[in-house]
Coordinates of C-alpha atoms in Angstrom, one line a residue:
X1 CA 3.5 41.8 -38.1
X2 CA 2.8 41.9 -34.4
X3 CA -0.9 41.4 -31.8
X4 CA -0.6 44.9 -30.9
X5 CA -2.5 46.7 -27.8
X6 CA -5.7 48.9 -28.0
X7 CA -4.6 52.2 -28.6
X8 CA -5.7 53.5 -25.2
X9 CA -3.3 51.5 -23.9
X10 CA -0.7 52.4 -26.6
X11 CA -1.4 55.7 -25.9
X12 CA -0.7 55.1 -22.0
X13 CA 2.0 53.8 -23.3
X14 CA 3.8 56.4 -25.4
X15 CA 3.1 59.4 -22.9
X16 CA 4.6 57.3 -19.8
X17 CA 7.9 56.2 -21.9
X18 CA 7.7 60.2 -23.6
X19 CA 7.7 61.7 -19.7
X20 CA 10.0 58.9 -18.4
X21 CA 12.6 60.0 -20.7
X22 CA 12.2 64.1 -20.3
X23 CA 10.6 64.8 -23.7
X24 CA 8.2 67.0 -24.7
X25 CA 4.8 65.8 -28.0
X26 CA 7.3 68.4 -29.9
X27 CA 10.6 66.5 -29.7
X28 CA 8.5 63.2 -30.1
X29 CA 6.6 65.1 -32.9
X30 CA 9.7 66.1 -34.7
X31 CA 10.0 66.5 -38.3
X32 CA 7.6 63.9 -39.5
X33 CA 4.3 64.6 -36.8
X34 CA 3.1 67.2 -35.2
X35 CA 2.5 68.1 -31.4
X36 CA -1.2 68.3 -32.1
X37 CA -0.9 64.4 -33.4
X38 CA 1.5 63.0 -30.5
X39 CA -1.1 63.9 -28.4
X40 CA -4.1 62.8 -30.1
X41 CA -2.2 59.1 -29.8
X42 CA -1.2 59.4 -25.9
X43 CA -5.0 59.9 -25.5
X44 CA -5.9 57.0 -27.2
X45 CA -8.4 59.1 -30.1
X46 CA -6.9 58.2 -32.4
X47 CA -5.2 54.1 -33.7
X48 CA -1.2 55.4 -34.9
X49 CA -0.6 53.8 -38.6
X50 CA 2.9 51.5 -38.7
X51 CA 4.8 54.4 -39.6
X52 CA 3.9 57.4 -36.8
X53 CA 4.7 53.9 -34.4
X54 CA 8.0 53.1 -36.5
X55 CA 8.5 56.6 -36.3
X56 CA 7.8 56.6 -31.9
X57 CA 9.4 53.9 -30.9
X58 CA 12.2 55.1 -32.7
X59 CA 12.8 58.6 -31.0
X60 CA 12.3 56.7 -27.7
X61 CA 14.6 54.1 -28.2
X62 CA 12.6 51.1 -27.6
X63 CA 11.9 48.5 -30.3
X64 CA 8.8 48.1 -32.0
X65 CA 7.1 44.9 -31.1
X66 CA 7.2 47.1 -27.8
X67 CA 5.8 50.3 -27.9
X68 CA 3.6 47.4 -29.7
X69 CA 2.4 44.8 -27.4
X70 CA 4.5 46.4 -24.4
X71 CA 6.6 43.7 -24.1
X72 CA 10.5 43.5 -25.0
X73 CA 11.8 42.0 -28.2
X74 CA 12.3 38.3 -27.8
X75 CA 10.5 37.8 -25.0
X76 CA 8.1 34.8 -26.6
X77 CA 11.6 33.5 -28.0
X78 CA 13.2 33.1 -24.5
X79 CA 10.0 32.3 -22.6
X80 CA 9.9 29.5 -25.6
X81 CA 13.3 28.1 -24.6
X82 CA 13.4 28.1 -21.1
X83 CA 10.8 26.5 -21.3
X84 CA 12.5 23.8 -23.0
X85 CA 14.6 24.5 -20.0
X86 CA 12.4 23.8 -17.9
X87 CA 10.7 19.9 -20.3
X88 CA 14.4 18.7 -20.0
X89 CA 14.1 19.0 -16.3
X90 CA 11.6 17.4 -15.6
X91 CA 12.9 14.3 -18.5
X92 CA 15.4 13.9 -15.4
X93 CA 13.4 12.8 -12.9
X94 CA 13.3 16.2 -10.7
X95 CA 10.2 17.1 -11.0
X96 CA 10.6 19.9 -8.3
X97 CA 12.8 21.5 -9.7
X98 CA 11.0 21.7 -12.9
X99 CA 7.8 22.8 -11.7
X100 CA 9.6 25.4 -9.6
X101 CA 10.9 26.5 -12.8
X102 CA 7.7 26.2 -15.1
X103 CA 5.9 28.4 -11.7
X104 CA 8.4 31.3 -12.4
X105 CA 8.2 30.6 -15.8
X106 CA 4.2 30.9 -16.3
X107 CA 3.8 34.1 -13.9
X108 CA 6.3 36.1 -17.0
X109 CA 4.1 34.1 -19.5
X110 CA 0.8 36.0 -17.5
X111 CA 2.8 38.8 -17.0
X112 CA 3.0 40.2 -20.2
X113 CA 0.1 38.8 -21.9
X114 CA 1.5 35.9 -23.7
X115 CA -1.3 33.4 -24.0
X116 CA 0.7 30.1 -25.6
X117 CA 3.7 30.5 -23.5
X118 CA 0.7 30.1 -20.2
X119 CA -0.9 26.7 -21.9
X120 CA 2.2 25.6 -22.7
X121 CA 4.6 26.6 -18.4
X122 CA 0.5 25.3 -17.4
X123 CA 1.0 21.9 -19.1
X124 CA 4.2 21.8 -18.1
X125 CA 2.9 22.5 -14.3
X126 CA -0.1 19.0 -15.0
X127 CA 3.4 16.8 -16.2
X128 CA 5.2 17.3 -13.2
X129 CA 2.5 16.9 -10.8
X130 CA 1.5 13.7 -12.4
X131 CA 4.9 12.2 -12.4
X132 CA 3.9 13.5 -8.0
X133 CA 1.1 11.5 -7.9
X134 CA -1.2 15.0 -7.6
X135 CA -3.9 14.0 -10.1
X136 CA -6.2 16.6 -8.7
X137 CA -3.5 19.2 -9.3
X138 CA -2.6 18.0 -12.7
X139 CA -5.7 17.7 -13.9
X140 CA -6.6 21.2 -12.6
X141 CA -2.9 22.6 -14.5
X142 CA -4.5 20.6 -17.4
X143 CA -7.5 22.2 -17.5
X144 CA -6.7 26.0 -17.5
X145 CA -3.7 24.7 -20.8
X146 CA -6.8 23.8 -22.5
X147 CA -8.9 27.1 -21.4
X148 CA -6.1 29.0 -22.9
X149 CA -6.4 27.0 -26.3
X150 CA -9.3 27.4 -26.8
X151 CA -9.2 29.7 -30.2
X152 CA -6.7 27.3 -31.4
X153 CA -6.8 24.6 -33.4
X154 CA -7.4 21.1 -31.7
X155 CA -4.2 19.9 -33.0
X156 CA -3.1 22.4 -30.6
X157 CA -4.8 21.4 -27.3
X158 CA -4.2 17.8 -27.6
X159 CA -1.5 17.4 -25.1
X160 CA -3.7 18.5 -22.3
X161 CA -7.0 16.5 -22.8
X162 CA -4.6 13.4 -22.8
X163 CA -3.3 14.7 -20.0
X164 CA -6.0 15.2 -18.2
X165 CA -7.0 11.9 -19.3
X166 CA -4.0 9.9 -18.1
X167 CA -4.7 11.7 -14.9
X168 CA -8.3 9.9 -15.0
X169 CA -6.5 6.9 -15.8
X170 CA -3.9 7.2 -12.9
X171 CA -7.3 7.7 -11.1
X172 CA -9.4 4.5 -12.3
X173 CA -11.0 6.2 -13.5
X174 CA -11.3 4.2 -17.0
X175 CA -14.2 4.9 -18.6
X176 CA -14.1 8.4 -18.8
X177 CA -10.3 8.3 -19.6
X178 CA -11.5 5.8 -23.1
X179 CA -14.0 8.4 -23.5
X180 CA -11.7 12.0 -23.6
X181 CA -9.1 10.0 -25.8
X182 CA -12.0 8.6 -28.2
X183 CA -14.0 11.6 -28.6
X184 CA -11.1 13.9 -29.3
X185 CA -9.4 11.0 -31.6
X186 CA -13.1 10.8 -33.4
X187 CA -13.1 15.0 -33.7
X188 CA -9.4 14.5 -35.3
X189 CA -10.0 11.9 -37.3
X190 CA -14.0 13.4 -39.0
X191 CA -12.5 16.7 -39.1
X192 CA -9.2 15.6 -41.0
X193 CA -6.8 17.5 -38.8
X194 CA -4.6 14.6 -39.4
X195 CA -2.1 15.8 -36.9
X196 CA 0.9 12.8 -37.3
X197 CA 1.6 13.7 -34.1
X198 CA -2.3 14.7 -32.3
X199 CA -3.2 11.4 -33.8
X200 CA 0.0 8.9 -32.0
X201 CA -0.1 10.4 -28.5
X202 CA -3.4 9.9 -27.7
X203 CA -3.8 6.1 -29.3
X204 CA -0.8 5.1 -27.7
X205 CA -2.5 6.5 -24.4
X206 CA -5.7 4.5 -25.1
X207 CA -3.7 1.5 -24.9
X208 CA -3.4 2.1 -20.7
X209 CA -7.0 2.7 -20.1
X210 CA -8.3 0.0 -22.8
X211 CA -5.7 -3.2 -21.4
X212 CA -7.3 -2.7 -17.9
X213 CA -10.9 -2.2 -19.0
X214 CA -9.7 -5.7 -20.6
X215 CA -10.6 -4.8 -23.7
X216 CA -7.8 -6.1 -26.1
X217 CA -9.7 -5.6 -29.2
X218 CA -9.3 -1.7 -29.5
X219 CA -6.1 -1.8 -27.5
X220 CA -4.4 -4.1 -30.2
X221 CA -5.9 -2.3 -32.7
X222 CA -4.5 1.1 -31.8
X223 CA -1.5 -0.2 -31.5
X224 CA -1.9 -1.2 -34.6
X225 CA -2.8 2.7 -35.5
X226 CA 0.6 4.0 -33.4
X227 CA 2.4 1.5 -35.6
X228 CA 1.3 2.7 -38.7
X229 CA 2.1 6.9 -37.6
X230 CA 5.2 6.4 -36.3
X231 CA 6.7 6.8 -39.9
X232 CA 5.0 10.2 -39.5
X233 CA 6.4 11.4 -36.3
X234 CA 9.8 13.7 -36.1
X235 CA 9.9 13.2 -32.1
X236 CA 11.7 10.3 -31.1
X237 CA 10.4 11.0 -27.5
X238 CA 6.7 9.9 -28.8
X239 CA 7.8 7.3 -30.6
X240 CA 9.4 6.1 -27.8
X241 CA 6.1 7.0 -25.9
X242 CA 4.6 4.8 -28.0
X243 CA 6.6 1.9 -28.7
X244 CA 6.3 1.1 -24.5
X245 CA 2.8 1.6 -24.8
X246 CA 2.6 -0.9 -28.3
X247 CA 4.5 -3.5 -25.3
X248 CA 1.3 -3.7 -23.3
X249 CA -1.0 -5.6 -25.8
X250 CA 2.2 -7.7 -28.1
X251 CA 2.8 -9.2 -24.7
X252 CA -1.3 -9.4 -24.0
X253 CA -1.2 -12.0 -27.4
X254 CA 1.8 -13.9 -27.3
X255 CA 4.7 -11.8 -29.4
X256 CA 7.5 -11.9 -27.0
X257 CA 10.2 -10.9 -28.9
X258 CA 8.2 -8.4 -30.8
X259 CA 7.8 -6.7 -27.4
X260 CA 11.0 -7.6 -25.8
X261 CA 12.4 -5.7 -29.4
X262 CA 10.0 -2.8 -28.6
X263 CA 10.9 -2.0 -25.1
X264 CA 14.6 -2.1 -26.3
X265 CA 14.0 0.6 -29.0
X266 CA 11.6 3.0 -26.7
X267 CA 14.9 2.2 -23.6
X268 CA 17.7 3.2 -26.4
X269 CA 15.8 6.9 -27.5
X270 CA 16.1 7.5 -23.5
X271 CA 18.8 6.6 -22.9
X272 CA 20.4 8.3 -25.8
X273 CA 17.2 11.9 -25.2
X274 CA 18.2 11.5 -20.9
X275 CA 14.8 11.0 -20.3
X276 CA 14.9 9.1 -17.5
X277 CA 11.3 8.8 -16.0
X278 CA 10.7 7.0 -19.2
X279 CA 13.6 5.2 -19.5
X280 CA 12.9 4.1 -15.9
X281 CA 9.2 2.8 -17.1
X282 CA 10.8 1.1 -19.9
X283 CA 12.3 -1.1 -16.7
X284 CA 9.3 -1.5 -15.4
X285 CA 8.0 -2.7 -18.3
X286 CA 10.7 -5.3 -19.4
X287 CA 10.0 -6.8 -16.4
X288 CA 6.2 -7.1 -17.0
X289 CA 7.0 -8.6 -19.6
X290 CA 9.8 -11.5 -18.3
X291 CA 6.6 -12.0 -16.0
X292 CA 4.9 -12.6 -18.5
X293 CA 6.8 -15.1 -19.9
X294 CA 8.4 -16.8 -16.4
X295 CA 11.4 -15.5 -16.4
X296 CA 10.9 -13.7 -12.5
X297 CA 14.6 -13.6 -12.1
X298 CA 15.2 -10.9 -14.5
X299 CA 11.3 -9.4 -13.9
X300 CA 13.2 -8.9 -10.4
X301 CA 16.1 -7.1 -11.4
X302 CA 14.5 -5.1 -14.1
X303 CA 11.5 -4.3 -11.6
X304 CA 14.1 -3.0 -9.1
X305 CA 16.0 -1.3 -11.1
X306 CA 12.6 0.5 -12.6
X307 CA 11.6 0.8 -8.0
X308 CA 15.3 2.4 -7.6
X309 CA 14.6 5.1 -9.8
X310 CA 11.7 6.3 -9.4
X311 CA 11.7 6.2 -5.9
X312 CA 15.1 8.6 -6.3
X313 CA 12.5 10.9 -8.3
X314 CA 9.8 10.6 -5.8
X315 CA 7.4 9.6 -8.0
X316 CA 5.3 7.9 -5.7
X317 CA 2.4 7.0 -8.2
X318 CA 4.0 5.4 -10.2
X319 CA 6.9 4.2 -7.7
X320 CA 3.5 2.3 -6.0
X321 CA 2.3 0.7 -9.3
X322 CA 5.7 -0.3 -9.3
X323 CA 6.2 -1.8 -6.1
X324 CA 2.5 -4.4 -6.7
X325 CA 4.0 -5.8 -9.5
X326 CA 7.5 -6.5 -7.7
X327 CA 5.5 -7.6 -4.2
X328 CA 4.3 -10.0 -7.5
X329 CA 7.6 -11.4 -8.7
X330 CA 9.1 -11.3 -4.3
X331 CA 6.0 -13.6 -4.0
X332 CA 6.1 -15.9 -6.3
X333 CA 10.3 -16.3 -5.6
X334 CA 8.9 -17.3 -2.2
X335 CA 9.9 -14.0 -0.6
X336 CA 5.7 -13.2 0.5
X337 CA 7.2 -11.8 3.8
X338 CA 9.2 -9.0 1.5
X339 CA 6.7 -9.1 -0.8
X340 CA 4.1 -8.0 2.0
X341 CA 5.9 -5.0 3.2
X342 CA 5.5 -3.8 -0.5
X343 CA 2.5 -4.4 -0.5
X344 CA 2.0 -2.0 3.1
X345 CA 4.1 0.4 2.4
X346 CA 1.9 1.2 -1.2
X347 CA -1.4 1.0 0.7
X348 CA -0.2 3.5 2.2
X349 CA 1.0 5.7 -0.5
X350 CA -2.3 5.4 -2.9
X351 CA -6.0 4.5 -2.2
X352 CA -9.4 4.8 -4.3
X353 CA -8.8 8.6 -5.2
X354 CA -5.7 8.0 -6.3
X355 CA -4.5 4.3 -8.3
X356 CA -7.8 2.8 -7.3
X357 CA -6.7 -0.5 -10.1
X358 CA -3.0 -0.9 -8.6
X359 CA -4.8 -0.1 -4.9
X360 CA -6.9 -3.2 -5.5
X361 CA -3.6 -5.6 -6.7
X362 CA -2.3 -4.6 -3.9
X363 CA -4.9 -5.9 -1.7
X364 CA -5.7 -8.8 -3.9
X365 CA -1.9 -9.7 -3.5
X366 CA -2.2 -9.5 0.1
X367 CA -5.3 -11.2 0.2
X368 CA -3.4 -14.4 -1.6
X369 CA -0.8 -14.5 1.0
X370 CA -2.9 -14.2 3.6
X371 CA -4.1 -17.8 1.9
X372 CA -1.2 -19.1 2.6
X373 CA -0.3 -18.7 5.5
X374 CA -4.2 -19.2 5.9
X375 CA -5.8 -16.5 7.4
X376 CA -9.3 -16.8 5.7
X377 CA -10.6 -14.6 7.1
X378 CA -7.3 -11.5 6.6
X379 CA -7.7 -12.5 3.0
X380 CA -11.5 -12.0 2.1
X381 CA -11.1 -8.8 4.2
X382 CA -8.3 -7.9 1.1
X383 CA -10.5 -9.6 -1.7
X384 CA -13.8 -7.6 -0.8
X385 CA -11.8 -4.5 -0.5
X386 CA -10.3 -5.8 -4.3
X387 CA -13.7 -6.1 -5.6
X388 CA -14.4 -2.6 -3.9
X389 CA -11.5 -1.0 -6.0
X390 CA -12.2 -2.9 -9.5
X391 CA -16.0 -2.4 -9.4
X392 CA -15.8 1.4 -9.6
X393 CA -13.2 1.5 -11.8
X394 CA -14.1 -0.7 -14.3
X395 CA -11.3 -2.9 -14.4
X396 CA -13.4 -6.0 -15.9
X397 CA -9.9 -8.4 -16.7
X398 CA -9.0 -7.6 -13.6
X399 CA -11.9 -8.3 -11.8
X400 CA -13.3 -11.6 -13.5
X401 CA -10.3 -13.2 -11.4
X402 CA -10.6 -11.7 -8.5
X403 CA -13.9 -13.3 -8.8
X404 CA -12.9 -16.3 -8.9
X405 CA -10.2 -15.7 -6.9
X406 CA -12.8 -14.7 -3.4
X407 CA -15.6 -18.1 -4.8
X408 CA -12.4 -20.2 -4.4
X409 CA -11.7 -19.1 -1.2
X410 CA -15.4 -18.9 -0.5
X411 CA -16.2 -22.5 -1.3
X412 CA -13.5 -24.0 0.9
X413 CA -14.5 -22.7 4.1
X414 CA -17.9 -23.7 3.2
X415 CA -19.7 -20.3 2.0
X416 CA -21.0 -22.5 -1.4
X417 CA -24.3 -19.9 -2.2
X418 CA -21.8 -17.2 -1.6
X419 CA -19.2 -18.8 -3.7
X420 CA -22.0 -18.6 -6.3
X421 CA -22.8 -15.4 -6.1
X422 CA -19.0 -15.1 -6.1
X423 CA -18.0 -17.0 -10.0
X424 CA -21.9 -15.4 -11.1
X425 CA -20.5 -11.7 -11.0
X426 CA -17.2 -12.7 -12.2
X427 CA -18.2 -14.5 -15.4
X428 CA -20.4 -11.6 -16.2
X429 CA -17.4 -9.1 -16.3
X430 CA -16.1 -12.2 -18.6
X431 CA -18.6 -12.7 -21.4
X432 CA -17.5 -9.5 -22.8
X433 CA -15.1 -7.6 -21.2
X434 CA -14.5 -3.6 -21.6
X435 CA -17.2 -3.6 -24.0
X436 CA -19.9 -3.3 -22.0
X437 CA -19.0 0.1 -20.8
X438 CA -17.4 1.4 -24.1
X439 CA -19.1 2.8 -26.9
X440 CA -18.3 2.7 -31.0
X441 CA -14.4 2.2 -31.5
X442 CA -12.0 5.8 -32.5
X443 CA -12.8 6.0 -37.0
X444 CA -9.2 5.6 -38.2
X445 CA -6.8 7.8 -39.5
X446 CA -5.8 8.4 -42.7
X447 CA -2.8 5.8 -42.7

């Protein structure tokens, strides 16, 4: 049965509809009820029974559910269908058009008091904001979506929680992103809420921040759990996202063929589903894989394809991240001038508040290019800026490498004591990458 409004609200609705139709209380009551009963219903002094409300609805010529809730029949179903359309628009890469659709749907859901549909629209608006690189707005939408679902089971809140964690991750707040994902996983596993879709979404999302923090063992464990959960999940887009995330750990472990197979599966699913944004991310990841394998020409081709697709979609934050990796490949292939131009463009698009890890990557690479050009002053300036960004984000693995580069530069310019300090800092990050800032690993799901 549909959830009904309170007696006073229903009473006012009955009176309004009766007056609009030019009916008297007697005409509305006959033949089953009295005008006095209709009067008490309209005054909100009695909680009308279901048979009475069905009779009144029939006399008024409206559906029982509409009289009960004030909403036209099938409104919620229609809204859910249109939410699916907006999701499809976002999947094709048109975040601005999708945001317009979600905005209209949110207003309609609010007008009719449809809480679940409001939460879904806010979730979609959050995803659109992430696509555009507006992390603050995205986080605000995810928080509102969670608030609307505060009385729902945790599994219903997982997509919004995951969105909030991703917004912190992309802003360079790696520790907090891990904390959000791990505490949610613990609560799900320990309370017996073993929803495969929710668990897979969280484990796959944890891989990125784990890898950037240097916590490779924990990333590998999350990947192992995700792979084990995949056969229980019916959403092909979610499984494809998992394959893309898992590929990072396979690459780190030197399992190149398996990583390539995972990416090929993901790309094929995205092509079938026409999910253009995620397909561009697959090209991005394949480029990363080719870099690790030393196939720089193939890497350049894949990364250029990813950058073109993401630029068409106006996904500034993601395209900037790809540009950093493409610039690295171009520099290695002797195209340092083009690489430096790309990196300067990146630093105009991202910074400490969004994409801190990738902004640091741009400074690091500009430092290397400056060193090659024998401009040690500019190189040192870029390395120091990168160091500041990475320390704030807690990206232990990248910090260790950067300290080595800075130490080598300082030693070559005769500043031995400063070089030793840089090396010691790097060794401190290298000793236990990613473990000093993380609590116990999340509880294992029942596989």
